[in-house]
Amino acid sequence: MDGVLARLAALHVAAAVPDIGACGLATGDRLARDLAPDPTTVADGEMTVPQRDGLGLDPDEVGPDA
């Protein structure tokens, strides 16, 4: 399981690699809490890549009490 930062980084790598299979990235719901709200959605086993700059997180929302 990965926190939101690692999941988003792995999601961006997976999106950039052609013909990659399932990666097990949709594990965010397994955590009691995370460092930031997850900007991705999971539908039918697929995640969407955030269209914001960088990884897709708002830096003001990242922290231990997110």
mmCIF file of C-alpha atoms in Angstrom:
data_model
loop_
_atom_site.group_PDB
_atom_site.id
_atom_site.type_symbol
_atom_site.label_atom_id
_atom_site.label_comp_id
_atom_site.label_asym_id
_atom_site.label_seq_id
_atom_site.Cartn_x
_atom_site.Cartn_y
_atom_site.Cartn_z
ATOM 1 C CA MET A 1 0.000 0.000 0.000
ATOM 2 C CA ASP A 2 1.158 3.487 -0.780
ATOM 3 C CA GLY A 3 0.207 6.920 0.400
ATOM 4 C CA VAL A 4 -1.263 9.470 -1.987
ATOM 5 C CA LEU A 5 2.123 10.906 -3.045
ATOM 6 C CA ALA A 6 3.573 7.520 -4.016
ATOM 7 C CA ARG A 7 0.309 6.462 -5.721
ATOM 8 C CA LEU A 8 0.205 9.630 -7.819
ATOM 9 C CA ALA A 9 3.858 9.289 -8.835
ATOM 10 C CA ALA A 10 3.311 5.629 -9.804
ATOM 11 C CA LEU A 11 0.122 6.570 -11.667
ATOM 12 C CA HIS A 12 2.020 9.123 -13.756
ATOM 13 C CA VAL A 13 4.726 6.554 -14.589
ATOM 14 C CA ALA A 14 2.093 3.947 -15.506
ATOM 15 C CA ALA A 15 0.321 6.468 -17.737
ATOM 16 C CA ALA A 16 3.588 7.227 -19.549
ATOM 17 C CA VAL A 17 4.510 3.570 -20.225
ATOM 18 C CA PRO A 18 2.676 2.071 -23.199
ATOM 19 C CA ASP A 19 0.802 -1.207 -22.814
ATOM 20 C CA ILE A 20 1.230 -1.539 -19.058
ATOM 21 C CA GLY A 21 -1.095 -3.912 -17.240
ATOM 22 C CA ALA A 22 -2.807 -3.523 -13.897
ATOM 23 C CA CYS A 23 -0.453 -2.148 -11.243
ATOM 24 C CA GLY A 24 -2.422 -2.376 -8.005
ATOM 25 C CA LEU A 25 -2.422 1.393 -7.508
ATOM 26 C CA ALA A 26 -5.980 1.723 -6.198
ATOM 27 C CA THR A 27 -5.117 1.072 -2.545
ATOM 28 C CA GLY A 28 -5.866 4.481 -1.027
ATOM 29 C CA ASP A 29 -9.082 3.329 0.607
ATOM 30 C CA ARG A 30 -7.074 0.853 2.699
ATOM 31 C CA LEU A 31 -5.482 3.643 4.773
ATOM 32 C CA ALA A 32 -7.139 5.098 7.849
ATOM 33 C CA ARG A 33 -5.818 8.519 6.785
ATOM 34 C CA ASP A 34 -3.376 9.914 4.272
ATOM 35 C CA LEU A 35 -1.148 12.960 3.825
ATOM 36 C CA ALA A 36 -3.581 14.653 1.435
ATOM 37 C CA PRO A 37 -6.937 14.123 -0.234
ATOM 38 C CA ASP A 38 -6.584 11.845 -3.258
ATOM 39 C CA PRO A 39 -7.398 13.813 -6.440
ATOM 40 C CA THR A 40 -7.842 10.647 -8.513
ATOM 41 C CA THR A 41 -10.952 8.630 -9.095
ATOM 42 C CA VAL A 42 -11.171 4.880 -9.468
ATOM 43 C CA ALA A 43 -13.903 3.545 -11.759
ATOM 44 C CA ASP A 44 -14.116 0.050 -13.211
ATOM 45 C CA GLY A 45 -10.613 -0.690 -11.948
ATOM 46 C CA GLU A 46 -9.023 2.314 -13.653
ATOM 47 C CA MET A 47 -7.617 5.537 -12.227
ATOM 48 C CA THR A 48 -7.679 8.929 -13.884
ATOM 49 C CA VAL A 49 -4.523 11.031 -14.089
ATOM 50 C CA PRO A 50 -5.075 14.452 -12.464
ATOM 51 C CA GLN A 51 -4.901 17.320 -14.951
ATOM 52 C CA ARG A 52 -3.389 19.788 -12.480
ATOM 53 C CA ASP A 53 0.294 20.738 -12.498
ATOM 54 C CA GLY A 54 2.826 18.355 -10.995
ATOM 55 C CA LEU A 55 1.368 15.242 -9.397
ATOM 56 C CA GLY A 56 -2.034 16.870 -9.105
ATOM 57 C CA LEU A 57 -1.980 17.780 -5.412
ATOM 58 C CA ASP A 58 -2.665 21.180 -3.921
ATOM 59 C CA PRO A 59 0.412 21.873 -1.714
ATOM 60 C CA ASP A 60 -1.817 23.670 0.793
ATOM 61 C CA GLU A 61 -3.737 20.411 1.385
ATOM 62 C CA VAL A 62 -0.649 18.254 2.117
ATOM 63 C CA GLY A 63 0.218 17.548 5.730
ATOM 64 C CA PRO A 64 -0.236 15.120 8.598
ATOM 65 C CA ASP A 65 -3.737 16.407 9.389
ATOM 66 C CA ALA A 66 -5.119 16.267 5.842
#
